[in-house]
mmCIF file of C-alpha atoms (C1' of nucleotides) in Angstrom:
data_model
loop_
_atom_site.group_PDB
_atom_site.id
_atom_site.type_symbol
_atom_site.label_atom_id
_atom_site.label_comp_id
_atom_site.label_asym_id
_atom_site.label_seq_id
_atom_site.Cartn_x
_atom_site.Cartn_y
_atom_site.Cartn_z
ATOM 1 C CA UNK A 260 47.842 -26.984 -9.567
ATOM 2 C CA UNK A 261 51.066 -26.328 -11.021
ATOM 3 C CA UNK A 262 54.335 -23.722 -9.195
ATOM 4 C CA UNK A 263 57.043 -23.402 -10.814
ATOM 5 C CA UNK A 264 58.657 -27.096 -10.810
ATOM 6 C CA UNK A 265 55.415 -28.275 -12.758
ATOM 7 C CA UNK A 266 55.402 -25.758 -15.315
ATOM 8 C CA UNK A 267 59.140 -25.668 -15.936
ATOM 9 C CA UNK A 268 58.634 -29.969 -16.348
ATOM 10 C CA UNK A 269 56.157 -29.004 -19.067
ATOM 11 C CA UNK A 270 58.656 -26.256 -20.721
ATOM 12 C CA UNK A 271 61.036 -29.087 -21.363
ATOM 13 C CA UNK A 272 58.754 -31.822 -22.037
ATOM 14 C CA UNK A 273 57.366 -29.353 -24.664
ATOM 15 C CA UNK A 274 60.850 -28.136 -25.598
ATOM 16 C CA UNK A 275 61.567 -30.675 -28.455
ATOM 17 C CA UNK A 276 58.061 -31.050 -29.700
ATOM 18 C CA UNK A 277 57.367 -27.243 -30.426
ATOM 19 C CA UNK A 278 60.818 -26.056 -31.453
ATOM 20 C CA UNK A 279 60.627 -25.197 -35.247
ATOM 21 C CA UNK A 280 57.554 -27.032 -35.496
ATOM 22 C CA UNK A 281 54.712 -25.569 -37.750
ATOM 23 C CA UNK A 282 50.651 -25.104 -36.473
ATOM 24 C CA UNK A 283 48.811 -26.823 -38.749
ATOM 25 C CA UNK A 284 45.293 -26.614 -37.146
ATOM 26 C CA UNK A 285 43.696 -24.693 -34.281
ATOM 27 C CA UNK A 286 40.676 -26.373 -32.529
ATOM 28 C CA UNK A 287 38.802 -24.056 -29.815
ATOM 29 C CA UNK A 288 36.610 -26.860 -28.008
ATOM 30 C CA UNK A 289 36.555 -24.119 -25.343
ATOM 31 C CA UNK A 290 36.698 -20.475 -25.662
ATOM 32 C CA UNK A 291 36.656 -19.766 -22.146
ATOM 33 C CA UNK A 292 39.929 -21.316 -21.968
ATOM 34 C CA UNK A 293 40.672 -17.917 -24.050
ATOM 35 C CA UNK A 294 39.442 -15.929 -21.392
ATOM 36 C CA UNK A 295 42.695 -13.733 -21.731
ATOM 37 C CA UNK A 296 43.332 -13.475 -25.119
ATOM 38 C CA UNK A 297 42.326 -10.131 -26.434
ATOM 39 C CA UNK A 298 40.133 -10.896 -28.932
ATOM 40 C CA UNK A 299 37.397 -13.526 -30.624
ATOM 41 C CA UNK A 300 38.144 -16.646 -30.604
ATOM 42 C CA UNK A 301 38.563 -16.487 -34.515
ATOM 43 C CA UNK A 302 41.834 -14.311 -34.166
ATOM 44 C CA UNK A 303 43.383 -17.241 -32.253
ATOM 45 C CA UNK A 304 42.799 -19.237 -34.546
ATOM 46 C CA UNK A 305 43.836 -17.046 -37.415
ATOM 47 C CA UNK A 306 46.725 -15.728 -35.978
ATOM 48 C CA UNK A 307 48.140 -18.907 -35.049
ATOM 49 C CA UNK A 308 46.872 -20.996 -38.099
ATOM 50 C CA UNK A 309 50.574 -21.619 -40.051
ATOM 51 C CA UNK A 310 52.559 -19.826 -37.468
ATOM 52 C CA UNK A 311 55.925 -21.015 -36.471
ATOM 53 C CA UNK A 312 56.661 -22.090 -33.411
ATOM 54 C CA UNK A 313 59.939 -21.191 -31.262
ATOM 55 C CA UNK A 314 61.363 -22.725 -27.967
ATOM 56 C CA UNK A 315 59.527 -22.377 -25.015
ATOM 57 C CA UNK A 316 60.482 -19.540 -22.351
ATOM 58 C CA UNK A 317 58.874 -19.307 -18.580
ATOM 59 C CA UNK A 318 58.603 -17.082 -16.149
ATOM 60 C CA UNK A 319 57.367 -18.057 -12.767
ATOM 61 C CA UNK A 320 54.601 -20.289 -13.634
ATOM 62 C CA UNK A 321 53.930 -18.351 -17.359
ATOM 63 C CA UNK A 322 54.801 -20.276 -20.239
ATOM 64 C CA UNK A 323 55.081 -18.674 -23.741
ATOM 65 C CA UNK A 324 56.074 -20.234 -27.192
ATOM 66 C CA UNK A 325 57.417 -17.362 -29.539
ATOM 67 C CA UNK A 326 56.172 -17.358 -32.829
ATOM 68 C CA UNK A 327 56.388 -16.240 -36.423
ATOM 69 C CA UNK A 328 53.968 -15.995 -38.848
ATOM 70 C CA UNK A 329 53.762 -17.931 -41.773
ATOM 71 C CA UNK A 330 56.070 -15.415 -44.638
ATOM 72 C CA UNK A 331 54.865 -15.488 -48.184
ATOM 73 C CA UNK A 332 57.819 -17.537 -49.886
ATOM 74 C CA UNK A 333 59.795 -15.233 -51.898
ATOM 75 C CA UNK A 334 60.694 -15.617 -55.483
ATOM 76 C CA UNK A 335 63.553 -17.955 -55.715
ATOM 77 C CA UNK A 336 66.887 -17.020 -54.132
ATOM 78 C CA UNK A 337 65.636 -15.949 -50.951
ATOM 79 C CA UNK A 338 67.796 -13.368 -48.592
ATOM 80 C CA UNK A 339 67.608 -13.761 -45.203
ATOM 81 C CA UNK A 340 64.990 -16.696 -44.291
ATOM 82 C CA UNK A 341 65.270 -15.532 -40.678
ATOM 83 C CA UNK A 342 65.030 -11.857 -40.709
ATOM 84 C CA UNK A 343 63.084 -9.316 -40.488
ATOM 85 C CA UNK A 344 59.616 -10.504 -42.562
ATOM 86 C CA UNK A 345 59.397 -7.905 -45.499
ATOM 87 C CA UNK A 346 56.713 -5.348 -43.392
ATOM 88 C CA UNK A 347 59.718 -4.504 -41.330
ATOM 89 C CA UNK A 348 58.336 -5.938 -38.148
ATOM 90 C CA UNK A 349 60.693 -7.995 -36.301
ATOM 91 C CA UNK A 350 60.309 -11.810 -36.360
ATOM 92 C CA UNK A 351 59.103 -13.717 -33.598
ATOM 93 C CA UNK A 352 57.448 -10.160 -31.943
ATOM 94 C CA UNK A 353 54.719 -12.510 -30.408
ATOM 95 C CA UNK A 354 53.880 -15.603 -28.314
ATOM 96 C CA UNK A 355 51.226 -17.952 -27.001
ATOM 97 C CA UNK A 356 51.306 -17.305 -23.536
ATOM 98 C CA UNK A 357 50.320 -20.550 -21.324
ATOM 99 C CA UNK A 358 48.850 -20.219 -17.697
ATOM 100 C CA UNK A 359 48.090 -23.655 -16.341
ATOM 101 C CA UNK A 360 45.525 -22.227 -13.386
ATOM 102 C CA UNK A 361 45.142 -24.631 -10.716
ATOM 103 C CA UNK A 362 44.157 -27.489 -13.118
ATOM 104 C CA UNK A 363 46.012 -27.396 -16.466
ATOM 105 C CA UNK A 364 48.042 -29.351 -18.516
ATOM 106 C CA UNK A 365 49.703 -29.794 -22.151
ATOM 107 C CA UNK A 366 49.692 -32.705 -23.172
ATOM 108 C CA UNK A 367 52.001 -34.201 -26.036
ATOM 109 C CA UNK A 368 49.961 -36.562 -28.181
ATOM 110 C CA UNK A 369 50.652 -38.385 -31.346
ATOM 111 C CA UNK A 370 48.183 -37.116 -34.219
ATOM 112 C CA UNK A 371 44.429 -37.968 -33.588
ATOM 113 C CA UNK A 372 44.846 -38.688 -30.499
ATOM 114 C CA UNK A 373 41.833 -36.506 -27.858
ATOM 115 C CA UNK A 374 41.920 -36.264 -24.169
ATOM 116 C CA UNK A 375 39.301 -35.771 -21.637
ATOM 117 C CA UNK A 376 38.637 -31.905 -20.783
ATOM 118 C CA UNK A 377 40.813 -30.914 -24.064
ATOM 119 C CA UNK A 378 39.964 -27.051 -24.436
ATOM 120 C CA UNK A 379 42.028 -25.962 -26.738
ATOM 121 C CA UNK A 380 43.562 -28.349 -29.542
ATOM 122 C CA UNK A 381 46.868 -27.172 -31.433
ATOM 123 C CA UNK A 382 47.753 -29.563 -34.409
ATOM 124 C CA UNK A 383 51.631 -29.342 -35.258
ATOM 125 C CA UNK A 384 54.041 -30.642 -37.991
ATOM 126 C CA UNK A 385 57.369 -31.198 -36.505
ATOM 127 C CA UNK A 386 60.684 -31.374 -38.626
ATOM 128 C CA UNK A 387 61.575 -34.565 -36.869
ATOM 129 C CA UNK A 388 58.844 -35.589 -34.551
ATOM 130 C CA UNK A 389 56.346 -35.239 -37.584
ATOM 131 C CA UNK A 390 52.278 -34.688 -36.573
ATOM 132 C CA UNK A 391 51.985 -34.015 -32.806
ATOM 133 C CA UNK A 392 48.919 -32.680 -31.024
ATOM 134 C CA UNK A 393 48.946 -30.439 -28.119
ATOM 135 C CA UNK A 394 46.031 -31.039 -25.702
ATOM 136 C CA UNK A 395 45.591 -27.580 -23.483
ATOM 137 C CA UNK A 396 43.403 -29.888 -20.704
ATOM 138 C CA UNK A 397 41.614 -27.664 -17.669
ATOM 139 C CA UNK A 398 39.222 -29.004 -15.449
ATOM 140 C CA UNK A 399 38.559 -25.812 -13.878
ATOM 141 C CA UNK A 400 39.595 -23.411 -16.950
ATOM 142 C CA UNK A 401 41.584 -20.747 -14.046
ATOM 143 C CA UNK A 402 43.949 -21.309 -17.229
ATOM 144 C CA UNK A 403 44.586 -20.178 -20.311
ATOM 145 C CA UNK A 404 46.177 -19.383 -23.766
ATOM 146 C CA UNK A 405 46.361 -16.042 -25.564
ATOM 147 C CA UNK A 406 47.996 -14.664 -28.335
ATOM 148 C CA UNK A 407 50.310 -11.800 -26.912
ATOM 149 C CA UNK A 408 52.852 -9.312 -28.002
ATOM 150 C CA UNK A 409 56.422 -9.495 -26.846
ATOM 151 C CA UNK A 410 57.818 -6.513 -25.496
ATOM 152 C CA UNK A 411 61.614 -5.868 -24.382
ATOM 153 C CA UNK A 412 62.420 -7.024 -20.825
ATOM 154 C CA UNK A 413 65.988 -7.164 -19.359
ATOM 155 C CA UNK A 414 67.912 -7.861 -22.002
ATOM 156 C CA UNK A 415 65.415 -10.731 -22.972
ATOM 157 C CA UNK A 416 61.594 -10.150 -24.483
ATOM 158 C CA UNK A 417 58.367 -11.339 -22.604
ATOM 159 C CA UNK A 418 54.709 -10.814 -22.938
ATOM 160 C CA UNK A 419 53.391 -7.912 -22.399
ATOM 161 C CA UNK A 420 50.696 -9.847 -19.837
ATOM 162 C CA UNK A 421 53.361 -11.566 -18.001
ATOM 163 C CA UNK A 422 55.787 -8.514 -17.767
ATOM 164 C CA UNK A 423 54.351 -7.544 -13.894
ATOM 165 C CA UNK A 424 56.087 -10.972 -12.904
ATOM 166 C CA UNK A 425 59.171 -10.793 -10.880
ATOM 167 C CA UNK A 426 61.754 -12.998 -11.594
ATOM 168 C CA UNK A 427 61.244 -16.762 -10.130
ATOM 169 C CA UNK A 428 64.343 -17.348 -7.650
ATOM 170 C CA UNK A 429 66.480 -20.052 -9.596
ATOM 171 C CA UNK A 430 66.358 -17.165 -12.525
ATOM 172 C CA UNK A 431 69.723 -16.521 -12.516
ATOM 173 C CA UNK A 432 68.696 -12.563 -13.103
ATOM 174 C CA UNK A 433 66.970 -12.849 -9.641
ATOM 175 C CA UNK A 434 67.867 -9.928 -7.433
ATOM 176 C CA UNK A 435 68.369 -11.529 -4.219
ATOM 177 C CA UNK A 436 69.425 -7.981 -2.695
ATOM 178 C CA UNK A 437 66.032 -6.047 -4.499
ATOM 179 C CA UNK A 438 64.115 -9.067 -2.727
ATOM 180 C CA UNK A 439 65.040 -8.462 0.746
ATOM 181 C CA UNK A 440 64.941 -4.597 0.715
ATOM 182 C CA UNK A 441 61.331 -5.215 -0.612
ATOM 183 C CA UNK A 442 60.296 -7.742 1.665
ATOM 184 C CA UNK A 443 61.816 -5.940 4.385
ATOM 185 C CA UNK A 444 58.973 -2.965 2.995
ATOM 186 C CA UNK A 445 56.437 -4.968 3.266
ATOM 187 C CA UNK A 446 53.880 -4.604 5.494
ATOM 188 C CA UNK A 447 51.866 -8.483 5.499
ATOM 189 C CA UNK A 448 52.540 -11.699 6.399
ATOM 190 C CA UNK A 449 55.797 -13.697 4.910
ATOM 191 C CA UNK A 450 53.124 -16.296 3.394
ATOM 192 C CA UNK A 451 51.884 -13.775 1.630
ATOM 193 C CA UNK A 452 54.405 -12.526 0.165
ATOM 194 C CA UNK A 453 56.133 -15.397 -0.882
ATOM 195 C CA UNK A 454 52.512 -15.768 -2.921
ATOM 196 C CA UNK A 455 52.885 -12.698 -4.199
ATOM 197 C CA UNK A 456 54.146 -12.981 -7.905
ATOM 198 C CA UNK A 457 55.130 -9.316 -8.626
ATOM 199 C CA UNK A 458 57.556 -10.150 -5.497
ATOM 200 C CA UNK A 459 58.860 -13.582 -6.486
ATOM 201 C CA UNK A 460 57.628 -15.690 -8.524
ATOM 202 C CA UNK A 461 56.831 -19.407 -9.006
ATOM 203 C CA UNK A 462 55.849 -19.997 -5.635
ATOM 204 C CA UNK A 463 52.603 -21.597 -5.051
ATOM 205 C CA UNK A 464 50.653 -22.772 -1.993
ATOM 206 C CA UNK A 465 52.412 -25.898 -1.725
ATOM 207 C CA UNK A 466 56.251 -25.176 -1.738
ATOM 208 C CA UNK A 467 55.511 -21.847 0.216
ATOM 209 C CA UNK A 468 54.328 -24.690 3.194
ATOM 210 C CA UNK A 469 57.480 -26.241 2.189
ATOM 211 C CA UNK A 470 60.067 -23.746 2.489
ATOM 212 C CA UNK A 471 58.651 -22.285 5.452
ATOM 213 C CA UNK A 472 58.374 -25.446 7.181
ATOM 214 C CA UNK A 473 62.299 -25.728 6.182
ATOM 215 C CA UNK A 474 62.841 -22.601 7.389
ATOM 216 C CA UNK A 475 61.149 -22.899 10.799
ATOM 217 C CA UNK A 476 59.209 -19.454 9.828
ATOM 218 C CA UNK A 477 55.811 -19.268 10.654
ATOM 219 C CA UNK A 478 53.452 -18.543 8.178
ATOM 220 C CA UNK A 479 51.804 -15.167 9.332
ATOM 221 C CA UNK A 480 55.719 -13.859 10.453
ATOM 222 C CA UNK A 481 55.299 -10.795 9.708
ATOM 223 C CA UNK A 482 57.619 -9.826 6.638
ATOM 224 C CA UNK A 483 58.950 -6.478 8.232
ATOM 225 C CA UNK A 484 59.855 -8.345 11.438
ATOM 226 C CA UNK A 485 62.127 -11.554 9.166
ATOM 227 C CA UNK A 486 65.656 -10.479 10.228
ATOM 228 C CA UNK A 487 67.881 -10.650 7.406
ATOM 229 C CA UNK A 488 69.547 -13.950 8.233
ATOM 230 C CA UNK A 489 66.089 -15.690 8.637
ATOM 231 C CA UNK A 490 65.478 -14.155 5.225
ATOM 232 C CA UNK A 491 68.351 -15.526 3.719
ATOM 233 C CA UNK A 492 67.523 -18.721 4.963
ATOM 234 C CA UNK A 493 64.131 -18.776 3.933
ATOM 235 C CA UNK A 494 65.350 -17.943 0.447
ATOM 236 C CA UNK A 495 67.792 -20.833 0.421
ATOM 237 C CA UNK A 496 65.019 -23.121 1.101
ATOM 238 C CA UNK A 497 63.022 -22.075 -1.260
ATOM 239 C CA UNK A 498 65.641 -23.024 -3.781
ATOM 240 C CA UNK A 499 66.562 -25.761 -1.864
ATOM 241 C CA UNK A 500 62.631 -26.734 -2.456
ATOM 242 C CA UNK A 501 62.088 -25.709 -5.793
ATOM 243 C CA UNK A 502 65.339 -27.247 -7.147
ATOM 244 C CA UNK A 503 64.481 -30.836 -5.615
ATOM 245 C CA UNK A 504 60.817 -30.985 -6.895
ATOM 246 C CA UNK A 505 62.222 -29.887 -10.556
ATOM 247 C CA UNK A 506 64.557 -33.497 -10.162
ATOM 248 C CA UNK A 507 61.691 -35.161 -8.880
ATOM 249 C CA UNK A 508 59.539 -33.771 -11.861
ATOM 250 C CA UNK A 509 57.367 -31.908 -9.607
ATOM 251 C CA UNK A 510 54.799 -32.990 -7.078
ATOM 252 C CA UNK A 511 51.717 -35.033 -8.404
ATOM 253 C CA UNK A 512 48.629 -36.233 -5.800
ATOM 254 C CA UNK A 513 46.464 -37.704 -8.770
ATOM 255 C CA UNK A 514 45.911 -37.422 -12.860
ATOM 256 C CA UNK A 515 45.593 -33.312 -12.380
ATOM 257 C CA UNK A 516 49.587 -33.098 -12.330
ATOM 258 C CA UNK A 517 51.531 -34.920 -14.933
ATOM 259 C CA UNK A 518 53.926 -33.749 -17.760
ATOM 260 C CA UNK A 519 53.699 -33.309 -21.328
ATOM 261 C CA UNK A 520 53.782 -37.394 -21.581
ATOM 262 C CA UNK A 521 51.100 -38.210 -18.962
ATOM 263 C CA UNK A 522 53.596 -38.707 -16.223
ATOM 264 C CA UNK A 523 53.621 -38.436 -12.974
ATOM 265 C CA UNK A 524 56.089 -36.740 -10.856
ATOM 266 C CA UNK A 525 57.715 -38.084 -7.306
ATOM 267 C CA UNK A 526 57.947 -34.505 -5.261
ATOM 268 C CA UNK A 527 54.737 -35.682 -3.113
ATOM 269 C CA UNK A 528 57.096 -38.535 -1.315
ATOM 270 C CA UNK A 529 59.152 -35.627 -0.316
ATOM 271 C CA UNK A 530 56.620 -33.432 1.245
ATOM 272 C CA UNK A 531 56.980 -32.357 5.270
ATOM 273 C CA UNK A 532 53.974 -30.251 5.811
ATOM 274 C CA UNK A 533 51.786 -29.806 2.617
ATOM 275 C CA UNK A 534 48.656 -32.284 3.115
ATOM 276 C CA UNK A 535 50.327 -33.572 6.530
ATOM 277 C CA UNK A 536 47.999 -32.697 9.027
ATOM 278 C CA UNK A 537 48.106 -34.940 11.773
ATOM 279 C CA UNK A 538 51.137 -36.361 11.003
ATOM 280 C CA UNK A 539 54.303 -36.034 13.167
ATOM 281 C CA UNK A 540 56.671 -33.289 11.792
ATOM 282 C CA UNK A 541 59.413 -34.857 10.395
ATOM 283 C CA UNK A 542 61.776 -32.642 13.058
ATOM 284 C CA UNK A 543 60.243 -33.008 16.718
ATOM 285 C CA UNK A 544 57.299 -35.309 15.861
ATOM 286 C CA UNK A 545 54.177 -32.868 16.932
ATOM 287 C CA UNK A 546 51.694 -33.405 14.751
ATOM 288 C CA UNK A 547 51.384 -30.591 11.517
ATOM 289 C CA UNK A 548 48.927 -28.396 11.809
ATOM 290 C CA UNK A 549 46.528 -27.107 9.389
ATOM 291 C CA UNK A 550 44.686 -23.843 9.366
ATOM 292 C CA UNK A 551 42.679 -21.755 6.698
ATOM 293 C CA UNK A 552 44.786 -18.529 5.758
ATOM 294 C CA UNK A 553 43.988 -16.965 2.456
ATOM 295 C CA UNK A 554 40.968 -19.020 1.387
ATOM 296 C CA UNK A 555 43.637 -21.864 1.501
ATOM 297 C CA UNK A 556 45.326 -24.528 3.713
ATOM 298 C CA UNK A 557 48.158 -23.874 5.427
ATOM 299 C CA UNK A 558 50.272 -26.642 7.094
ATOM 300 C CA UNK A 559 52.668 -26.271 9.635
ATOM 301 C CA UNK A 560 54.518 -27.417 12.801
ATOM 302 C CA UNK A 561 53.185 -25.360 15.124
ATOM 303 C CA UNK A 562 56.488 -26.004 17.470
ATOM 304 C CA UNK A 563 59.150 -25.652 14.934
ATOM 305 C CA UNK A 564 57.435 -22.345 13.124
ATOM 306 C CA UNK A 565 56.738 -20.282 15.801
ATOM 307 C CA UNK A 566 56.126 -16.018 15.448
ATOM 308 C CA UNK A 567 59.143 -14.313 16.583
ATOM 309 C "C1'" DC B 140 51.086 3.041 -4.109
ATOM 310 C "C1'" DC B 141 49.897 -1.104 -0.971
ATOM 311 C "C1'" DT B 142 46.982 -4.717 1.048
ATOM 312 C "C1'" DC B 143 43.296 -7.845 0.998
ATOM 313 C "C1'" DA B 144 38.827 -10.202 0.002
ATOM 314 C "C1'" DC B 145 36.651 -12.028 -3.653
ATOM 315 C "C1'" DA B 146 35.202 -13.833 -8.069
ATOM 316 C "C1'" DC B 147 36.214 -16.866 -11.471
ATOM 317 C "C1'" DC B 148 35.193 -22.578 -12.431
ATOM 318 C "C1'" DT B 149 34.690 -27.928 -12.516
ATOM 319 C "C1'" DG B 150 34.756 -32.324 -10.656
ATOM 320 C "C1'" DG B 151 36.431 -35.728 -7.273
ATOM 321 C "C1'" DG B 152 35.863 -37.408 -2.645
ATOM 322 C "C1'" DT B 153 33.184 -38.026 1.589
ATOM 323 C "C1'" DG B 154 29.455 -38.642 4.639
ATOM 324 C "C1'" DC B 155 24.580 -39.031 5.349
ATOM 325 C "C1'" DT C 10 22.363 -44.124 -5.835
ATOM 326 C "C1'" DG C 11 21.584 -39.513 -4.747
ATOM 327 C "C1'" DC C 12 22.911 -35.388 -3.004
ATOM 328 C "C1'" DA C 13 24.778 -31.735 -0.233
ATOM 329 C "C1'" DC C 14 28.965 -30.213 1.024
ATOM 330 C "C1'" DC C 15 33.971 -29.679 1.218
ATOM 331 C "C1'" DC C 16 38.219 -29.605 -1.061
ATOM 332 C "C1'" DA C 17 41.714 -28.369 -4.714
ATOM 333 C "C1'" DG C 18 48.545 -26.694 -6.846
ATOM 334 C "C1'" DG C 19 46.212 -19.394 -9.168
ATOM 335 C "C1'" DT C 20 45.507 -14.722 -10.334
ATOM 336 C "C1'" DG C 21 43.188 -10.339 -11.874
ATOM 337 C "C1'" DT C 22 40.274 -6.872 -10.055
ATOM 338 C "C1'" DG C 23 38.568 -3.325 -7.357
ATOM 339 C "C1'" DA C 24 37.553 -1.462 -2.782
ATOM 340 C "C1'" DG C 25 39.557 0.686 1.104
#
DNA sequence: CCTCACACCTGGGTGC
DNA sequence: TGCACCCAGGTGTGAG
């Protein structure tokens, strides 16, 4: 379900829960919800067992929490509690990476507390929130966790698994220039390349309708053929899109979407084409159209987002 | 290298 | 109630 708004509304719903906080227990209900994760399902729990947990980062719709394995104590006096660990190996050199699928969630609970569909269980001590649980829930398990090693990356440091993502577009690192010249490559339809995660990422089936509906761009334009200006302003809308569904705290149709508290966001009031069909565009009043592209819907005014 | 179809999954809703 | 069928916000893989 969740593009990039969701995910980033579960980065900072996680943010103050997870940041510092300790695992104290690591409950695989699931372990095809560790699908990814190169290893048994033992490891994951071993590795992260007593692990410390730093802020969450995202990219596109990847979440990771850094962490740092539990050090030995050392005799009394200690140097350095946040360098290097005494192997040499660089603190916080690996993360839990989070994919949400199409049906995930993490959900902040107070200790003891289970949800419905829980497949993976992380039990944390916080320095102020105290006991939390994490609930990784996935109806369809297209999501996952995994234990991965971080690796440098622009300046920054990502997973290793989430290193063929391209930047999301309100990344301020986002090459706007690099995104045109490739798109301009391309040889598909500007659907699917907006879809296309090693292009740009955190785009998902829904805000792609979106911004292309706010663009007047048809969905199978072909990318090649997008002059430079239409470009432009298809990349502005995406923003545009992207940026209002993050205030809104993303776009929720039923309990599949909600943050880390169980909330729901307000982005579905907002939508113009996604889920539409039949209704009048909100521009010339023709009713949206939907078709199957991609093994998906695709909604559209079929007026306003002509081929040209 | 690029492009695309497909597999991977469960469960909620709908219509008979 | 039961059941077949359709729908769903994603991505890695491998064929061509």
């Amino acid at each position: 379900m969740p593009e990039l708004p969701e995910v980033e509304v579960v980065r900072l719903g996680l943010q103050p829960a997870v940041t510092g906080a300790t695992v104290t227990a690591v409950t695989v209900l699931d372990e095809r919800s560790l699908r990814r994760h190169p290893g048994p399902a033992e490891d994951f729990v071993d590795r992260l067992t007593g692990a410390r947990l730093a802020a969450p980062s995202r990219r596109g719709k990847y979440l990771w929490l850094p962490l740092k394995t539990q050090e030995i104590p050392p005799e009394n006096g200690a140097l350095s509690p946040n360098g290097p660990k005494s192997d040499g190996s660089p603190a916080f050199s690996e993360a839990v990476v989070v994919h949400l699928g199409m049906s995930g969630q993490v959900l902040v609970r107070d200790r003891d507390t289970d949800d419905r569909i829980t497949r993976i269980r992380l039990d944390l001590k916080h320095p102020v929130a105290g006991q939390v649980r994490l609930n990784f829930v996935d109806q369809r398990i297209f999501g996952s966790m995994a234990i991965d090693e971080l690796i440098p990356d622009g300046g920054g440091r990502v997973p290793r698994s989430v290193a063929h993502i391209a930047r999301d577009p309100l990344d301020p690192l986002f090459d706007d220039r690099e995104f045109f010249r490739r798109l301009a490559m391309r040889r598909t339809g500007i659907k699917r390349a907006l879809l296309d995660q090693t292009l740009i990422s955190g785009i998902g089936n829904i805000y792609a309708d979106e911004a292309l509906w706010a663009a007047r761009v048809h969905y199978d334009q072909p990318t090649a053929t997008l002059s430079r200006p239409r470009a432009k302003r298809l990349l502005d809308e995406v923003r545009s899109v992207l940026g209002k569904a993050l205030v809104e705290g993303g776009t929720s149709f039923d309990w599949q979407y909600l943050n880390v508290n169980g909330e729901a966001g307000y982005f579905a009031h907002s939508l113009n084409a996604y889920g539409r069909q039949g209704e009048p565009c909100a521009r010339c009043g023709r009713p949206i159209v939907r078709e199957t592209f991609m093994n998906r819907g695709s909604h559209f005014c079929a007026y306003c987002q002509r081929v040209r």
